[in-house]
Amino acid sequence: MNTQIRKSLNRYHMISKKDFATSGSIQQTAWLCLAMLATVGCSDFEASFSISENTRSLAAEAQNGTGESPGVIALTEEKFGNPQSLKAWTKLPVNWGGTSVSVAAVGSDGDAGTSGESAEVETADATETPESGDNKVTLQVPDESISLPNTVSSLLVSSGESAGQSVAVTSWDASTGEAILATKLVLSAGDQCTLDAGKGLQEGRVLYMRHCSHCHGTAGDGNGPTAQYLNPRPRDYRHGVFKFTSTNDMSRASRNDLTRVLRYGIPGTYMPSFLLMEDDELEAIVEYVRFLAMRGEFERKLVVELSSDYSKDAMVSRIEGGETRDEIVEELAEFLELDMPESVDYVGNDLQEIWTAAETEEARVIPTVARVPDTAESRRRGRELYLSKTLNCADCHGIDGAGNGPQTMAFEKNPITNEKYNEPGLHDVWDNLNQPRNLQAGIFRGGRRPIDIFCRVYSGIKGSRMPSFKNTPHEDIWHIVNYVLSLPFESDPGATGSLASSEVAGGAEAGD
Amino acid sequence: MNLSTLLIWFLRLLSTGLALYELVVGPLVNSVLADVSLPLLSDQVAGTKWFALIFAVTTWASSEKRFWALFFWYWPLVALWACVIAPGNNWWFPSEPLSRAGHQIDGLFYMILIIVAVTFIGTEFALGYALWKSAVRGKDDKVWFSHGSHRLEIVWTIVPAFILVFISMAQLDVVADIRVLNRFPDEVQSGPVAEVMARQFEWRIRYPKPGTELMTTPQPGDLYYVNELHIAATVPTMVNLRTQDVQHSFFVPRMRVKQDAVPGLIIPIWFDAEKAGEYELLCTELCGWGHYKMKARIIAETPQQVSEYLTGLQADQEEDGVADEE
Amino acid sequence: MATITPAVDSADHAHDHGHDHGHHEQTFIQKYVFSTDHKVIGIQFLITTILMLMVGGALALAVRWQLAFPWESMPIVGKLFGVFAGEGGQISPEFYTMLFTMHASVMIFLVIIPVLAGAFGNFLIPLQIGADDMAFPILNMLSYWFMWPAIACFGYSFVAGGATAGPANGWTSYPVLSDIASASPASGNAQTWWLFGLTLVGVSSMMGSVNYMTTIINMRAPGMTLFRMPLTIWSMFITAILQAFALPVLTAAGFMLVFDRLGLLLPTSIQSVFFVPAGLIVNNSAPTVGGGQPLLWQHLFWFYSHPAVYIMLLPAMGMVSDMLACTCRKPVFGYKPMVYSMAAIAGLGFIVWGHHMFTSGMNPALGMTFMTSTMMIALPSAIKVFNWIGTIWNGDIQFTGVFLNCAAFVALFIVGGLSGIFMAAVPVDIYFHDTYFIVAHFHYVLFGATLFGVFAAIQFWFPKMFGREMNDGVQKIHFVLTFIGMNGTFFPMHLLGIAGMPRRYADPYLHGYLEHLLPMNKLMTMSAILMGFSQFLLLGNFFYSMFYGRKVGRNPWNANGLEWSAPSPPGHGNFDVPPVCYRGPYEYSSPEAEALGQDFILQTDPPRRAATTEPATA
């Protein structure tokens, strides 16, 4: 990626100020830029994570907190930061990036023992010019398989006296591991540190803001400026739900699933293929998307904790029930102060568990039998199953697979509000009309490999009304896969004639 | 002192200052003070200091009239200089032409470039000279009272006409080679190797099942990929260009290939890659908001590698997620 | 309707000439708003187009900002629209697409075409041919007032599709992108409104061109034979013909596209699919039905829009010829070849449209034909350039802002003309089509040539419009800054084109082989900002001089044309006495003039006798 663009994007959106040290001074490409900024009077302003509708449905105090206790908005910011200053909640299974190192020696003379005394904590005063000798540390990698990065801009200390402190690195020598820190820290040999902690996430954010955010939104809410024109609408990650996965129906998407979608796009939608991105770029974007998904889920789950008692609607009905607003707010304050920290922990553990589980072998869909040979007989069997009462694929996809089953004409109820949707047809959890696929079109959004279709049937399509058929024997699923894959090439898919003729051929084969 | 005089003085001081900075002060400071590095325009673009010097001299060239005359000589010089240093600064073709048609196209480009450069220098010089003559004319010199010259008109009608017809004729063979179906190279007469289907905002590639011919409608067993087309290097290749939605354009800069993909048409195009390697493929017809996102590549490799690639693609496309145990 | 006003030289006349005709008192509205006076209409057009120039320029700067600082917080725009706030002021790609679409639309349809034909055509035609007004004054007034609905339609189209979604299909609006609403959903209804705007601009132009043709043919003063007409009038005449013959095709095509777009809103009997073939799946919609042909639009569109390129250039050529002769104190070199070459450009202009379609999949044989005709159209342009240089040659140049802008016209038109040759050649165009090379080419023609011609013309005829002159020093500063900014912005585009940078890319640097062009784009944006902001000098000078400029007499430039024998500004009916024309317009420094001890001789001066009064009072 163009380093200049990377820099300029960094300047406007990407500088992480708190948990991670700043990404270093941005060299202006030309002095002309300054003249230009003076002319235009450009003042940058900051990107923000939008607050979800869910959160907005809470009473103001629940959103913003009461007294000392933070509300949902502040809690989310506390754990995840904002686009300018991301935070790493290290509990979460996100690959934050950076290089783990340990301190080998402190001070210019390399004598770790004596430097400990002199290296008292100094206030971070930028105006004071530090003597380079005092701020020198020598770092080493834990084992030889990892090499030191060529450029380093910050150091995060994770153990020892200065644990949790982060400092900018003003000079770095990759060959010796010698770093000069911007301010003094109390360090001693053996302290664990991370160089450029969060760098991966920051890079993901740079790439995300360039390639993704105009559709998917800064917060991954699927509501960027371009989103309103797209059909179907871009994914809103904040449910933590991704449609096309290779994991079972109860699992989150794995990193591989997301990478695959980025790499090959989703045919039939505006999600384009980013095949030509470098692997590390894709990796960075995937981590950032997972980070946003977790952030969104976190926010949602906190809202769930509060919504039954402290949503705007609940407040209204409670006040109607005789309570006064002040009483409720008092109760809320108590809840936020005493119970909320526990809930935050609980939600964090939950997120950690489910997103970690998605990467495991157990979560992956692995058919127990290999694909049944794609014979006419198999397809006929597939069609039987497709039409059968138990699976009833035709109810949605139509008897000839054209995506026009009876359900597409029915008015659905919104499962949450219990109100009927305005338009007939099936809806997904994002409340968008999401009609069943026309299988004759030959466009398979989740991929056209047999295993892809298998996963769609086995796990269902998460977030949509396509249910999981995990209890169906795998062999039967393969029959259905064979039938589905043959549909685009049937001139008259529903007619028995063509089936009959191919059946004859298949029968002959079977006879052999 | 009126404004035009003020302007001239401003330009004199500005250009002299710039020239001094670029030629004397900047280099001096940079060489004397080791830890100071003043940004010099000359470091960015070669020759800037000399132009600054010429411009400074120009501004001091006595009267306002002469300044303006020199001004109209000065800017074509800058323009020409920009073109001369362009290839060295990588402001030129992305690479040597890497296809048959590319060589022909570049040959024609340079032919036109020479004709155009000569004309440019001639006309701009003449214009500047006409200004200069007037700027230095004596107070009592008589104006050339003339309504024109038949002879000159005939000369400067016929000569350019010949040149233009010549340029035009020189193109015809190349156009035919690139575009006329029955002049396509023999190697591609056997048919297209793939279908390139443009859509908003990617290139969908469809190869026929190995061992079969490409049909215009999808066939069972066809192989699909996106944003990456594998072709055999050095031999001409034909593909069918189509679009699923709006108009796109297939542009491979290093091969100098461009053809619009027009809705409703299947357009066969041929090209060849002289060297094995990667070639950028992008869209050059506005196709919507994501126009710039249509980034793809053509990979030219040995025929052996192409068939291995297709075999691999075929295997991947039949992936059933069960580890082979047999 | 001809009213002869008494000769009044005072420039104060501008504000009180209404009182001089006893027969009708005009209200303010009649006089300055719904005026049928060609001069007022001309000035209305001029001021409108200058304002639109600023709008178009602002759009261009937004485009340039994105190219130099991709995806950075865009000044003003980023804050203006709420949807970009969460993105930190980063605009969206469809907004970028709209920006360049509207930049082109505004500049072409609301600036260049109306400033030439509308403003100067209106102001100059009756004055230069010695008529008291246009042939159809009310039609003339309507032609101006049809601009405003057009501006309203364009303006509304900005917001018709939501705050950040205007027409986003390029000014060429190629179907099916522009045809199927969901294909470029950013444009929504906006594209339809844009088409209505286009049609209204067409109506306005058509009314103008009918008027110009009639006026020029029928209302010339006695003695004003065709070959005594100034080249400005010839160019306006030829432009009017071009417009009258080419425009109906665009209007028809526009309506076809509107019918296609309105689709289901219309009764089945008039639903159409002129430009949509069957089976397209766009934005996940159902496959299209139809048997249309997208290339049909390209043929129809360019059948108008190629001649339109000459509509955007010829009048400037004519005016520059006039001004060069005057500022060089010399007759135009080769008057008749100038006229014939303009006619040749107009004639050939109708058979070259296919050169916009060399990569479109059109029959290659057609491509070759169009290539040859396109090459041939370079010939009359070359002849004109040679003649302009001949005109300057050995003249007594008055180095005013007028002359400098005219010289820049010639110098920059040479670049624009020569770069055209690359694209006329089919094989070379295959590489250059839709790259920045073409952007460089047409900006050199439309900005480098036409706008510099307009800058000169504004200053040259300003005294006739307002009886005051513009400050020449400010004009020169404006010239230098604009010239440097213009070349700094557009010359590097040639190199970008050669480097293969496609136009209309919101983020070209996504593609590895273009990454290194970012610094060059920054330089270009800097130049563009310089150029954009220096237009405030013109704007300031224009409006300041309108009220406070130095007062001048009838003929401040010592020029020959009929307009200079009228008062400045001319009253209702233009001339004190109906003028009689005795000679051609370019008899500067002729023996006849020198016999009078001057280097010019008005077309109205009767031959072989000294002028009784000195016409030049300045």
PDB file of N, CA, C and O in Angstrom, chain C residues 50-80:
ATOM      1  N   ILE C  50     -20.437  33.876 -15.114  1.00  0.00           N
ATOM      2  CA  ILE C  50     -19.267  34.065 -14.244  1.00  0.00           C
ATOM      3  C   ILE C  50     -19.548  33.450 -12.876  1.00  0.00           C
ATOM      4  O   ILE C  50     -18.690  32.770 -12.294  1.00  0.00           O
ATOM      5  N   LEU C  51     -20.783  33.638 -12.393  1.00  0.00           N
ATOM      6  CA  LEU C  51     -21.114  33.025 -11.099  1.00  0.00           C
ATOM      7  C   LEU C  51     -21.074  31.503 -11.199  1.00  0.00           C
ATOM      8  O   LEU C  51     -20.573  30.813 -10.311  1.00  0.00           O
ATOM      9  N   MET C  52     -21.597  30.979 -12.315  1.00  0.00           N
ATOM     10  CA  MET C  52     -21.585  29.527 -12.497  1.00  0.00           C
ATOM     11  C   MET C  52     -20.152  29.005 -12.623  1.00  0.00           C
ATOM     12  O   MET C  52     -19.843  27.891 -12.225  1.00  0.00           O
ATOM     13  N   LEU C  53     -19.281  29.852 -13.186  1.00  0.00           N
ATOM     14  CA  LEU C  53     -17.872  29.479 -13.292  1.00  0.00           C
ATOM     15  C   LEU C  53     -17.300  29.233 -11.906  1.00  0.00           C
ATOM     16  O   LEU C  53     -16.529  28.295 -11.691  1.00  0.00           O
ATOM     17  N   MET C  54     -17.706  30.075 -10.964  1.00  0.00           N
ATOM     18  CA  MET C  54     -17.203  29.887  -9.613  1.00  0.00           C
ATOM     19  C   MET C  54     -17.751  28.584  -9.023  1.00  0.00           C
ATOM     20  O   MET C  54     -17.032  27.850  -8.336  1.00  0.00           O
ATOM     21  N   VAL C  55     -19.016  28.293  -9.303  1.00  0.00           N
ATOM     22  CA  VAL C  55     -19.600  27.036  -8.800  1.00  0.00           C
ATOM     23  C   VAL C  55     -18.853  25.842  -9.392  1.00  0.00           C
ATOM     24  O   VAL C  55     -18.406  24.935  -8.673  1.00  0.00           O
ATOM     25  N   GLY C  56     -18.708  25.860 -10.717  1.00  0.00           N
ATOM     26  CA  GLY C  56     -18.013  24.757 -11.379  1.00  0.00           C
ATOM     27  C   GLY C  56     -16.589  24.618 -10.878  1.00  0.00           C
ATOM     28  O   GLY C  56     -16.078  23.515 -10.710  1.00  0.00           O
ATOM     29  N   GLY C  57     -15.956  25.772 -10.634  1.00  0.00           N
ATOM     30  CA  GLY C  57     -14.586  25.743 -10.143  1.00  0.00           C
ATOM     31  C   GLY C  57     -14.503  25.132  -8.759  1.00  0.00           C
ATOM     32  O   GLY C  57     -13.596  24.352  -8.465  1.00  0.00           O
ATOM     33  N   ALA C  58     -15.476  25.477  -7.917  1.00  0.00           N
ATOM     34  CA  ALA C  58     -15.476  24.909  -6.567  1.00  0.00           C
ATOM     35  C   ALA C  58     -15.612  23.394  -6.638  1.00  0.00           C
ATOM     36  O   ALA C  58     -14.925  22.650  -5.926  1.00  0.00           O
ATOM     37  N   LEU C  59     -16.485  22.911  -7.528  1.00  0.00           N
ATOM     38  CA  LEU C  59     -16.635  21.457  -7.689  1.00  0.00           C
ATOM     39  C   LEU C  59     -15.318  20.834  -8.134  1.00  0.00           C
ATOM     40  O   LEU C  59     -14.920  19.768  -7.663  1.00  0.00           O
ATOM     41  N   ALA C  60     -14.635  21.539  -9.060  1.00  0.00           N
ATOM     42  CA  ALA C  60     -13.364  21.001  -9.554  1.00  0.00           C
ATOM     43  C   ALA C  60     -12.348  20.916  -8.429  1.00  0.00           C
ATOM     44  O   ALA C  60     -11.591  19.956  -8.343  1.00  0.00           O
ATOM     45  N   LEU C  61     -12.353  21.925  -7.546  1.00  0.00           N
ATOM     46  CA  LEU C  61     -11.378  21.895  -6.459  1.00  0.00           C
ATOM     47  C   LEU C  61     -11.660  20.728  -5.519  1.00  0.00           C
ATOM     48  O   LEU C  61     -10.728  20.106  -5.002  1.00  0.00           O
ATOM     49  N   ALA C  62     -12.937  20.438  -5.318  1.00  0.00           N
ATOM     50  CA  ALA C  62     -13.273  19.283  -4.474  1.00  0.00           C
ATOM     51  C   ALA C  62     -12.751  18.005  -5.119  1.00  0.00           C
ATOM     52  O   ALA C  62     -12.199  17.128  -4.441  1.00  0.00           O
ATOM     53  N   VAL C  63     -12.895  17.900  -6.434  1.00  0.00           N
ATOM     54  CA  VAL C  63     -12.379  16.729  -7.144  1.00  0.00           C
ATOM     55  C   VAL C  63     -10.871  16.636  -6.960  1.00  0.00           C
ATOM     56  O   VAL C  63     -10.314  15.588  -6.639  1.00  0.00           O
ATOM     57  N   ARG C  64     -10.205  17.789  -7.142  1.00  0.00           N
ATOM     58  CA  ARG C  64      -8.750  17.796  -7.035  1.00  0.00           C
ATOM     59  C   ARG C  64      -8.300  17.465  -5.615  1.00  0.00           C
ATOM     60  O   ARG C  64      -7.271  16.833  -5.412  1.00  0.00           O
ATOM     61  N   TRP C  65      -9.076  17.916  -4.637  1.00  0.00           N
ATOM     62  CA  TRP C  65      -8.722  17.625  -3.244  1.00  0.00           C
ATOM     63  C   TRP C  65      -8.644  16.119  -3.046  1.00  0.00           C
ATOM     64  O   TRP C  65      -7.682  15.587  -2.483  1.00  0.00           O
ATOM     65  N   GLN C  66      -9.664  15.429  -3.520  1.00  0.00           N
ATOM     66  CA  GLN C  66      -9.704  13.990  -3.333  1.00  0.00           C
ATOM     67  C   GLN C  66      -8.525  13.314  -4.041  1.00  0.00           C
ATOM     68  O   GLN C  66      -7.977  12.340  -3.553  1.00  0.00           O
ATOM     69  N   LEU C  67      -8.123  13.849  -5.186  1.00  0.00           N
ATOM     70  CA  LEU C  67      -7.029  13.207  -5.923  1.00  0.00           C
ATOM     71  C   LEU C  67      -5.678  13.467  -5.267  1.00  0.00           C
ATOM     72  O   LEU C  67      -4.754  12.683  -5.415  1.00  0.00           O
ATOM     73  N   ALA C  68      -5.566  14.593  -4.560  1.00  0.00           N
ATOM     74  CA  ALA C  68      -4.288  14.890  -3.922  1.00  0.00           C
ATOM     75  C   ALA C  68      -4.244  14.343  -2.503  1.00  0.00           C
ATOM     76  O   ALA C  68      -3.195  13.961  -2.020  1.00  0.00           O
ATOM     77  N   PHE C  69      -5.372  14.348  -1.840  1.00  0.00           N
ATOM     78  CA  PHE C  69      -5.426  13.890  -0.445  1.00  0.00           C
ATOM     79  C   PHE C  69      -6.531  12.860  -0.320  1.00  0.00           C
ATOM     80  O   PHE C  69      -7.555  13.112   0.296  1.00  0.00           O
ATOM     81  N   PRO C  70      -6.339  11.706  -0.962  1.00  0.00           N
ATOM     82  CA  PRO C  70      -7.441  10.752  -1.035  1.00  0.00           C
ATOM     83  C   PRO C  70      -7.939  10.341   0.342  1.00  0.00           C
ATOM     84  O   PRO C  70      -7.157  10.039   1.226  1.00  0.00           O
ATOM     85  N   TRP C  71      -9.218  10.374   0.478  1.00  0.00           N
ATOM     86  CA  TRP C  71      -9.919   9.916   1.680  1.00  0.00           C
ATOM     87  C   TRP C  71      -9.546  10.717   2.920  1.00  0.00           C
ATOM     88  O   TRP C  71      -9.726  10.265   4.024  1.00  0.00           O
ATOM     89  N   GLU C  72      -9.026  11.910   2.732  1.00  0.00           N
ATOM     90  CA  GLU C  72      -8.823  12.737   3.908  1.00  0.00           C
ATOM     91  C   GLU C  72     -10.036  13.627   4.093  1.00  0.00           C
ATOM     92  O   GLU C  72     -10.798  13.856   3.171  1.00  0.00           O
ATOM     93  N   SER C  73     -10.127  14.128   5.291  1.00  0.00           N
ATOM     94  CA  SER C  73     -11.218  15.025   5.621  1.00  0.00           C
ATOM     95  C   SER C  73     -11.277  16.147   4.597  1.00  0.00           C
ATOM     96  O   SER C  73     -10.324  16.895   4.427  1.00  0.00           O
ATOM     97  N   MET C  74     -12.385  16.240   3.879  1.00  0.00           N
ATOM     98  CA  MET C  74     -12.464  17.257   2.840  1.00  0.00           C
ATOM     99  C   MET C  74     -12.936  18.575   3.452  1.00  0.00           C
ATOM    100  O   MET C  74     -13.934  18.603   4.147  1.00  0.00           O
ATOM    101  N   PRO C  75     -12.238  19.657   3.204  1.00  0.00           N
ATOM    102  CA  PRO C  75     -12.656  20.916   3.804  1.00  0.00           C
ATOM    103  C   PRO C  75     -14.078  21.267   3.359  1.00  0.00           C
ATOM    104  O   PRO C  75     -14.442  20.978   2.227  1.00  0.00           O
ATOM    105  N   ILE C  76     -14.803  21.878   4.214  1.00  0.00           N
ATOM    106  CA  ILE C  76     -16.164  22.354   3.970  1.00  0.00           C
ATOM    107  C   ILE C  76     -17.130  21.211   3.689  1.00  0.00           C
ATOM    108  O   ILE C  76     -18.035  20.945   4.464  1.00  0.00           O
ATOM    109  N   VAL C  77     -16.891  20.495   2.566  1.00  0.00           N
ATOM    110  CA  VAL C  77     -17.828  19.448   2.173  1.00  0.00           C
ATOM    111  C   VAL C  77     -17.982  18.391   3.267  1.00  0.00           C
ATOM    112  O   VAL C  77     -19.082  17.965   3.594  1.00  0.00           O
ATOM    113  N   GLY C  78     -16.832  18.013   3.844  1.00  0.00           N
ATOM    114  CA  GLY C  78     -16.860  16.963   4.853  1.00  0.00           C
ATOM    115  C   GLY C  78     -17.761  17.326   6.017  1.00  0.00           C
ATOM    116  O   GLY C  78     -18.391  16.471   6.632  1.00  0.00           O
ATOM    117  N   LYS C  79     -17.824  18.632   6.328  1.00  0.00           N
ATOM    118  CA  LYS C  79     -18.640  19.048   7.452  1.00  0.00           C
ATOM    119  C   LYS C  79     -20.064  19.346   7.063  1.00  0.00           C
ATOM    120  O   LYS C  79     -20.986  19.310   7.879  1.00  0.00           O
ATOM    121  N   LEU C  80     -20.214  19.682   5.790  1.00  0.00           N
ATOM    122  CA  LEU C  80     -21.520  20.134   5.327  1.00  0.00           C
ATOM    123  C   LEU C  80     -22.554  19.022   5.426  1.00  0.00           C
ATOM    124  O   LEU C  80     -23.704  19.247   5.760  1.00  0.00           O
TER     125      LEU C  80
END
